[in-house]
PDB file of C-alpha atoms in Angstrom:
ATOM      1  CA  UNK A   1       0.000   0.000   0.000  1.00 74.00           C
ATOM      2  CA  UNK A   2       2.784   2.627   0.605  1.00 82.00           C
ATOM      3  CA  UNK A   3       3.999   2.122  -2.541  1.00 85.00           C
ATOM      4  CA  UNK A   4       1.157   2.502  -3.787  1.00 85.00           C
ATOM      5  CA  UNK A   5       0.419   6.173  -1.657  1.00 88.00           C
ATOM      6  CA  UNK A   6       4.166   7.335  -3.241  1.00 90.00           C
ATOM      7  CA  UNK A   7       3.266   6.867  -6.751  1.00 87.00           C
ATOM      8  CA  UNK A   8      -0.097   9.228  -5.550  1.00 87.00           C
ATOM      9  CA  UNK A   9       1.838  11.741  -3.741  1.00 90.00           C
ATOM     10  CA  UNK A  10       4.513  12.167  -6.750  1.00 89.00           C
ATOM     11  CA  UNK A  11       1.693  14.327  -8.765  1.00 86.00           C
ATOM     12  CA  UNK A  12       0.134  15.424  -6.099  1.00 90.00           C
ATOM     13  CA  UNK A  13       3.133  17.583  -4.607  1.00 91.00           C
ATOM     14  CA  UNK A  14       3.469  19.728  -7.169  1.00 92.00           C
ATOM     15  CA  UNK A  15      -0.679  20.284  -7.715  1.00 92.00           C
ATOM     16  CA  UNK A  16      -1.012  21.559  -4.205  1.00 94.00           C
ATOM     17  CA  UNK A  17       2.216  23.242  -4.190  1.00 94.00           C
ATOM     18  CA  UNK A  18       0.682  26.764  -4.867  1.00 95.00           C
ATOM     19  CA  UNK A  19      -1.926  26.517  -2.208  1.00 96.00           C
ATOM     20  CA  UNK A  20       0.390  25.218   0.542  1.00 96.00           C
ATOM     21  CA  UNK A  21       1.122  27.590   3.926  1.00 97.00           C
ATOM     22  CA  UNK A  22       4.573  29.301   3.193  1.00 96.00           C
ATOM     23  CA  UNK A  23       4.835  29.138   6.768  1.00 98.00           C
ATOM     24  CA  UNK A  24       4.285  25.225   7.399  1.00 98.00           C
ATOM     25  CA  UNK A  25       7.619  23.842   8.084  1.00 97.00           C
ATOM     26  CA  UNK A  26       7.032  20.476   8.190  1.00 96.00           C
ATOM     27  CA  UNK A  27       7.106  17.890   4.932  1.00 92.00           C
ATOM     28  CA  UNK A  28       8.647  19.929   3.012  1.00 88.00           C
ATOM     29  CA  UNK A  29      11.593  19.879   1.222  1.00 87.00           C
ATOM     30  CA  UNK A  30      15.192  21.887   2.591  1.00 90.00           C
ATOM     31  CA  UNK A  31      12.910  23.087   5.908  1.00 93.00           C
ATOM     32  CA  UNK A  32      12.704  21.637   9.059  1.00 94.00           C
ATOM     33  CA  UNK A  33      11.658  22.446  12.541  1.00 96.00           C
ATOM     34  CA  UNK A  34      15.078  24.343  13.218  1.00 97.00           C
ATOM     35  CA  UNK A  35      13.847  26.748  10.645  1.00 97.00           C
ATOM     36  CA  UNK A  36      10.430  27.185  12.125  1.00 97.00           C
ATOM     37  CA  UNK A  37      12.646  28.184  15.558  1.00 96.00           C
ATOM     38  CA  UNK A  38      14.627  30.942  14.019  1.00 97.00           C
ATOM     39  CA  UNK A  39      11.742  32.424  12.058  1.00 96.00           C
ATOM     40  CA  UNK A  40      10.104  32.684  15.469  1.00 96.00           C
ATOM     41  CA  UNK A  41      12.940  33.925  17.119  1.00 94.00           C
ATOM     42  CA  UNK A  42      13.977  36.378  14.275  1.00 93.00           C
ATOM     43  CA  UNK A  43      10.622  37.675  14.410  1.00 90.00           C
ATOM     44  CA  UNK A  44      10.477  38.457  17.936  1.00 91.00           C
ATOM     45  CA  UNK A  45      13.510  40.128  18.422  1.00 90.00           C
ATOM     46  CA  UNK A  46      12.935  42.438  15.965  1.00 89.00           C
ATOM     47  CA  UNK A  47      10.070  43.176  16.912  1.00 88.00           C
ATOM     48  CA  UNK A  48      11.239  43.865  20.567  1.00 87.00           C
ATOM     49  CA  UNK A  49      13.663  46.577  19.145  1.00 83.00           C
ATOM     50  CA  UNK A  50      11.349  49.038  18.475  1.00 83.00           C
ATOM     51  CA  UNK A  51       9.709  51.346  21.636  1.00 83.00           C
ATOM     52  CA  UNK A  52       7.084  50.408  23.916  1.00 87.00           C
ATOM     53  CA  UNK A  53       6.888  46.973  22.519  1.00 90.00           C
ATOM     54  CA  UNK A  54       6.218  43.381  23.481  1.00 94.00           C
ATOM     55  CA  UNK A  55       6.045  40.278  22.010  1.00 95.00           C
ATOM     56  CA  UNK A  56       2.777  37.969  22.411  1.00 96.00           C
ATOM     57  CA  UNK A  57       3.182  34.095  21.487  1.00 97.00           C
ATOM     58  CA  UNK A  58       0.274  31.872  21.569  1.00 97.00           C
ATOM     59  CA  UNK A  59       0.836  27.894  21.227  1.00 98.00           C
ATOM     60  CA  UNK A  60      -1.880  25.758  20.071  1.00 97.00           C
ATOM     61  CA  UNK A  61      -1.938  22.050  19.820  1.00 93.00           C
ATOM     62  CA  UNK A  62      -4.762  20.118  18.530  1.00 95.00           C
ATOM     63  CA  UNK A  63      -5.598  16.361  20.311  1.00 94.00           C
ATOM     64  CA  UNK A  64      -4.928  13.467  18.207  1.00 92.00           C
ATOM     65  CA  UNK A  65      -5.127  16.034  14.652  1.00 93.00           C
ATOM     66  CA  UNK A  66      -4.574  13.481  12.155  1.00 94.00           C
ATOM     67  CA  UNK A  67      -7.544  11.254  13.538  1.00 93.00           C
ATOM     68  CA  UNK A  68      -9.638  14.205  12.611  1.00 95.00           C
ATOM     69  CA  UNK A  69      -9.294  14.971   9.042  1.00 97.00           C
ATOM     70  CA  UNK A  70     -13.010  14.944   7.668  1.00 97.00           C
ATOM     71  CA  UNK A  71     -12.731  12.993   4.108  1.00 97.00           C
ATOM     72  CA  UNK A  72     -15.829  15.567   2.910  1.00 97.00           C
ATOM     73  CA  UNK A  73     -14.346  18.624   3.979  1.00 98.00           C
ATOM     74  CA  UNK A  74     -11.017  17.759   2.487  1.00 98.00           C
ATOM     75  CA  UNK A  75     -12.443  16.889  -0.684  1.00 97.00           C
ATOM     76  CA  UNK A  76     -14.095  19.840  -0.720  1.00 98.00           C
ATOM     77  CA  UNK A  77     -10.291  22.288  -0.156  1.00 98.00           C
ATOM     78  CA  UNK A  78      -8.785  19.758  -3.192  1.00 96.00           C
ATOM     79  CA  UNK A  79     -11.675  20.671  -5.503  1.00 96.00           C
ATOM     80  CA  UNK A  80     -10.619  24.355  -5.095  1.00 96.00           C
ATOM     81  CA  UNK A  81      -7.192  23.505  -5.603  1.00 95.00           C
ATOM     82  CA  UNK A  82      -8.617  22.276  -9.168  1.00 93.00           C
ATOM     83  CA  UNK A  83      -7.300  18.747  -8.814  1.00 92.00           C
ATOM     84  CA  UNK A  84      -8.543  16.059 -11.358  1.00 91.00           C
ATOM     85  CA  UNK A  85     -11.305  14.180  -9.687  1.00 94.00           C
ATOM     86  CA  UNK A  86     -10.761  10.972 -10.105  1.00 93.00           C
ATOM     87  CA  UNK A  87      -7.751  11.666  -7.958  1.00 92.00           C
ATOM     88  CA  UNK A  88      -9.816  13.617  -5.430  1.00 94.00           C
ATOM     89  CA  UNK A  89     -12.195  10.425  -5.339  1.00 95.00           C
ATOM     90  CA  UNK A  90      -9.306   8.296  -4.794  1.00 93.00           C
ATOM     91  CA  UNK A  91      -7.935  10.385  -1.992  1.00 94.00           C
ATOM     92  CA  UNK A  92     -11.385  10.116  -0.414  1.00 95.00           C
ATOM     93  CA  UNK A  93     -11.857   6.896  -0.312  1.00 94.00           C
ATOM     94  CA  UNK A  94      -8.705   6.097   0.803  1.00 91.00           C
ATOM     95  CA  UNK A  95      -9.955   7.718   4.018  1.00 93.00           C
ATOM     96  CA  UNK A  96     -13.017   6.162   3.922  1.00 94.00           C
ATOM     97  CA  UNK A  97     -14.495   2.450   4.651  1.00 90.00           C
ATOM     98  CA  UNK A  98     -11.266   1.163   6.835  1.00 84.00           C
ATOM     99  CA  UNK A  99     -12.742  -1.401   9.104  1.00 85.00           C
ATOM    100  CA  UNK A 100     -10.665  -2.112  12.630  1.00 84.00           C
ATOM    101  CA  UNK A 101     -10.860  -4.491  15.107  1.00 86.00           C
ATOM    102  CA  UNK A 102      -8.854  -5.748  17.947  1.00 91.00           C
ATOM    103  CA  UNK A 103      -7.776  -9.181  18.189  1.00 91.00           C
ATOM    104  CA  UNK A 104      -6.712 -10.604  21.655  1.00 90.00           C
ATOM    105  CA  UNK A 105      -5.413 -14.166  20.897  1.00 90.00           C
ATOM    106  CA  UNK A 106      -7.882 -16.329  19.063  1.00 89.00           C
ATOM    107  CA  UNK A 107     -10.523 -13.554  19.342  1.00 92.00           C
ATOM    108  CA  UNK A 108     -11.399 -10.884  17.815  1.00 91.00           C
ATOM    109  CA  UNK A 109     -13.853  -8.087  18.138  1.00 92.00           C
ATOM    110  CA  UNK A 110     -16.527  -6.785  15.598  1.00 90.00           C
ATOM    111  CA  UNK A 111     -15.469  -4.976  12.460  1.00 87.00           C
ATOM    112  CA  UNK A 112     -16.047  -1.017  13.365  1.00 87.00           C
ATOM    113  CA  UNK A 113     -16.391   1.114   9.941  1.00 87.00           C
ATOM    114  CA  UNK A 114     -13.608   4.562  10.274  1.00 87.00           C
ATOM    115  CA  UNK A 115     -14.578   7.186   8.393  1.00 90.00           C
ATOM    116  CA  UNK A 116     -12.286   9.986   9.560  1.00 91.00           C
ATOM    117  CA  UNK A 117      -8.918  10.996   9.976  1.00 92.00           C
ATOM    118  CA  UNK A 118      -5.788   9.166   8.460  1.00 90.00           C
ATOM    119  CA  UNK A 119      -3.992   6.213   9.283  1.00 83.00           C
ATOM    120  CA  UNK A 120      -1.241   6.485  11.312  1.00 79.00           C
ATOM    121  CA  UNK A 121       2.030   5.711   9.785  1.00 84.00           C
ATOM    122  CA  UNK A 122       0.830   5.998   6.032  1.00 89.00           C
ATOM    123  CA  UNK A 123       3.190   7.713   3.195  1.00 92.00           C
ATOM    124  CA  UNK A 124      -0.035  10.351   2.565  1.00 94.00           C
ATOM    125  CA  UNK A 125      -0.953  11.172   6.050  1.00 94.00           C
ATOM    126  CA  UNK A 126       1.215  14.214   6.837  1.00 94.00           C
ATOM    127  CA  UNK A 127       0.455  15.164   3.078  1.00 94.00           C
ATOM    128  CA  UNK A 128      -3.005  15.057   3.523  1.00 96.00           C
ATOM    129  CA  UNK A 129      -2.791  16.437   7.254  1.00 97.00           C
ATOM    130  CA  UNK A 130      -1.203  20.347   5.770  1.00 96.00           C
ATOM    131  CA  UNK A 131      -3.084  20.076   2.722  1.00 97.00           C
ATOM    132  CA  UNK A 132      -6.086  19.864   5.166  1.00 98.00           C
ATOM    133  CA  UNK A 133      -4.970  23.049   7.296  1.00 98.00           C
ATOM    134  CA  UNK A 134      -3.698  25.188   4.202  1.00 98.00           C
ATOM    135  CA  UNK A 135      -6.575  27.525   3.860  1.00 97.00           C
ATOM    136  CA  UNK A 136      -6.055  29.623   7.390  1.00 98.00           C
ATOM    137  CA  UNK A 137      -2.959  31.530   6.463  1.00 98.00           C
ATOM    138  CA  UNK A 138      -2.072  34.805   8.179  1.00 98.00           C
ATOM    139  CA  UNK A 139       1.185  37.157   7.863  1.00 97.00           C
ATOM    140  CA  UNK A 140       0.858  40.894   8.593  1.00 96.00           C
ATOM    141  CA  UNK A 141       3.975  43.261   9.650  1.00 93.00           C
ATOM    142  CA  UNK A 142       2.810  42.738  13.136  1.00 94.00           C
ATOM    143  CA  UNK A 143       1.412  39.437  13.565  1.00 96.00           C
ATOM    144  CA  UNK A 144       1.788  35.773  12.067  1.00 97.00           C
ATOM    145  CA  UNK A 145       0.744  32.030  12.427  1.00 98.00           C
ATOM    146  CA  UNK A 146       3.220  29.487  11.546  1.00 98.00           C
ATOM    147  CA  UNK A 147       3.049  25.903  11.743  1.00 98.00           C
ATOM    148  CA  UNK A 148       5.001  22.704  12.128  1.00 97.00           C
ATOM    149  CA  UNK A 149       2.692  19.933  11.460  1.00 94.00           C
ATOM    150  CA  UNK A 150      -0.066  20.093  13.882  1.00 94.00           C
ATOM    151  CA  UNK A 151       1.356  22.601  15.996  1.00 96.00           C
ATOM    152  CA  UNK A 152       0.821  26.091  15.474  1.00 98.00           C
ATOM    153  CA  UNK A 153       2.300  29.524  16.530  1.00 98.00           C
ATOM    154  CA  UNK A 154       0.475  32.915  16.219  1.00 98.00           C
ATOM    155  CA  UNK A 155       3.069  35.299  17.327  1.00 97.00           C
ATOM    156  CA  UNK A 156       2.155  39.178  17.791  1.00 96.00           C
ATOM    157  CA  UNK A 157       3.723  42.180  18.272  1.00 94.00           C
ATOM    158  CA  UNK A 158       2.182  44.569  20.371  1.00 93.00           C
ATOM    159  CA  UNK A 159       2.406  48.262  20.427  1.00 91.00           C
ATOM    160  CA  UNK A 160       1.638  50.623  23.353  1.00 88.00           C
ATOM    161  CA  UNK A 161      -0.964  47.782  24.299  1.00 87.00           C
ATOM    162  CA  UNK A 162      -2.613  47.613  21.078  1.00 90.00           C
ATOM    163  CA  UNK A 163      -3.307  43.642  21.027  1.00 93.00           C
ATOM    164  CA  UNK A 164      -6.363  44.076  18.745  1.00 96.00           C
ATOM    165  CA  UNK A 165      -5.117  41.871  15.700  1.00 97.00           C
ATOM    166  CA  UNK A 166      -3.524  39.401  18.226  1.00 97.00           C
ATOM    167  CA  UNK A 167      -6.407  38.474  19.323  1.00 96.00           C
ATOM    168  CA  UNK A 168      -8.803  38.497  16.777  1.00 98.00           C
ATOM    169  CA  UNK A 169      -6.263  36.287  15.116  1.00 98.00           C
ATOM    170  CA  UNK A 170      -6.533  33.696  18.109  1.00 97.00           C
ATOM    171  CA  UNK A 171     -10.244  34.386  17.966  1.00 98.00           C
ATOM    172  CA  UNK A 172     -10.113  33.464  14.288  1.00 98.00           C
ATOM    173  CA  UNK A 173      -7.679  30.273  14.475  1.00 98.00           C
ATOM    174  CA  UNK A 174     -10.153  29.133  16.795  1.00 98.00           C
ATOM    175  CA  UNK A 175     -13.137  29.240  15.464  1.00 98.00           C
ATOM    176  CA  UNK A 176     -11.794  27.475  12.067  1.00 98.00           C
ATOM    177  CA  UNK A 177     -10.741  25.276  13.909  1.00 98.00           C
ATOM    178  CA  UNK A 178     -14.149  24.187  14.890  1.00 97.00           C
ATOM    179  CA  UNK A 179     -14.974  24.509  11.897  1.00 98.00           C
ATOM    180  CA  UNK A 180     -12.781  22.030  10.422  1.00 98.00           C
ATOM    181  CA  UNK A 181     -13.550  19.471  13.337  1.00 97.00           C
ATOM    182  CA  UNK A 182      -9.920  20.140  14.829  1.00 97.00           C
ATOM    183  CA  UNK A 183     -10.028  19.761  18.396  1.00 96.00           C
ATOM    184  CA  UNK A 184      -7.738  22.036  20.674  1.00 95.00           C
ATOM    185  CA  UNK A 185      -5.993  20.499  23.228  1.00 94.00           C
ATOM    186  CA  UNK A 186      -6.855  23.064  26.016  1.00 91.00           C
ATOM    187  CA  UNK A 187      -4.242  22.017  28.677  1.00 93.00           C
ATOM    188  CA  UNK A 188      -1.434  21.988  26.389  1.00 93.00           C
ATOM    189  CA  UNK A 189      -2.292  25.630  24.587  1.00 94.00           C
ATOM    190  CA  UNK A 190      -0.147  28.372  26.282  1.00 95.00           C
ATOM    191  CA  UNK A 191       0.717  32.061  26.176  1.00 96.00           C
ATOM    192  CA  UNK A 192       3.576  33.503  26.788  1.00 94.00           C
ATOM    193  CA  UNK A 193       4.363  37.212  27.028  1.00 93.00           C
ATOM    194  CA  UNK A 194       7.622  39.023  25.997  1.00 91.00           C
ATOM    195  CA  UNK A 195       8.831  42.097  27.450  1.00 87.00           C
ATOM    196  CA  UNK A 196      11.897  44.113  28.240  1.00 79.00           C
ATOM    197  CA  UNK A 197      10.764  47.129  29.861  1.00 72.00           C
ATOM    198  CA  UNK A 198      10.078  47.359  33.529  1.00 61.00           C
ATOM    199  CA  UNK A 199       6.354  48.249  33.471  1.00 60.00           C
ATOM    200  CA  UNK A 200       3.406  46.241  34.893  1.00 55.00           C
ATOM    201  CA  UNK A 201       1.255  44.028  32.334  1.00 53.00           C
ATOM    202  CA  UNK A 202      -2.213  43.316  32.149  1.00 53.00           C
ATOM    203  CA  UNK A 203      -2.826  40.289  30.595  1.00 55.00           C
ATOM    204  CA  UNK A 204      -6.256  39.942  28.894  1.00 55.00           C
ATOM    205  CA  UNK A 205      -7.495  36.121  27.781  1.00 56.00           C
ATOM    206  CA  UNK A 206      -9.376  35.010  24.639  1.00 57.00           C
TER     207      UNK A 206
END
């Protein structure tokens, strides 16, 4: 079967190419997560030279993301990419129909029908998994979301208190989210706050 998902994924790279996040660094080719550090980085430190500035970083991480891929919706984002169909169906059904059951010795339980998400371990998954997230893409001069797989990073910089776009980026990321059936792992989604100067800081939540 994997060779099977590489002779699918040679075309399919360079279809969904255009549409890809510029700021997903994971799967792709000459980036890695060492890159996705120094953007970060590079981004906040210039950011904290200018005057009465600070630097807001908000990390999300979604529970189990590639288990929640909805086939329909992700057909749906590959038709707007224009991809031939009978690929599209392919894709779809690949996700689709994949009956498990758990065997303990001689016995085994009843078949249970999956239709979401995709298989652990397969060639396409992580493919499939950014192709999935692709459409929220943000990058202003003062605030950004990057990604590394299935963790994301919106990262803000905040003048004289003005965290307006911040958070109505945050506000944004998480209702798509929703949306897209991604599920937020609360306890492991943090803030943190940058900031030089010696003055007190109010810190406001979503």
């Amino acid at each position: 079967m994997k060779v099977m998902e590489r002779l699918v994924l040679t075309p399919l790279r360079p279809l969904v190419s255009p549409f890809q996040d510029p700021l997903q660094f994971a799967y792709q080719p000459k980036v890695g997560v060492d890159d996705a550090v120094i953007y970060l980085l590079q981004g906040a430190y210039s950011s904290l030279d200018r005057l009465n500035t600070t630097v807001w970083v908000m990390f999300f991480d979604f529970s189990s993301a590639f288990n929640t891929i909805q086939p329909r919706l992700l057909r749906a984002k590959l038709e707007k990419m224009q991809m031939d169909a009978p690929l599209v169906s392919w894709i779809e059904d690949h996700l689709t129909g994949r009956p498990q059951f758990v065997r303990l010795r001689s016995c085994a339980s009843d078949p249970l029908m999956s239709n979401t998400g995709a298989p652990q371990g397969t060639v396409l998954a992580p493919f499939l998994f950014t192709t999935y997230t692709a459409d929220f893409q943000y990058h202003s001069e003062t605030c950004h979301l990057q990604k590394y797989s299935d963790d994301t990073v919106i990262v803000g910089c905040v003048e004289n208190g003005q965290e307006d776009e911040y958070r109505e980026l945050g506000e944004s990321f998480v209702r798509w989210s929703r949306e897209n059936h991604l599920q937020l792992n609360v306890t492991k989604t943090k803030e943190m706050v940058v900031d030089f100067s010696k003055s007190n800081l109010f810190l406001s939540t979503f």
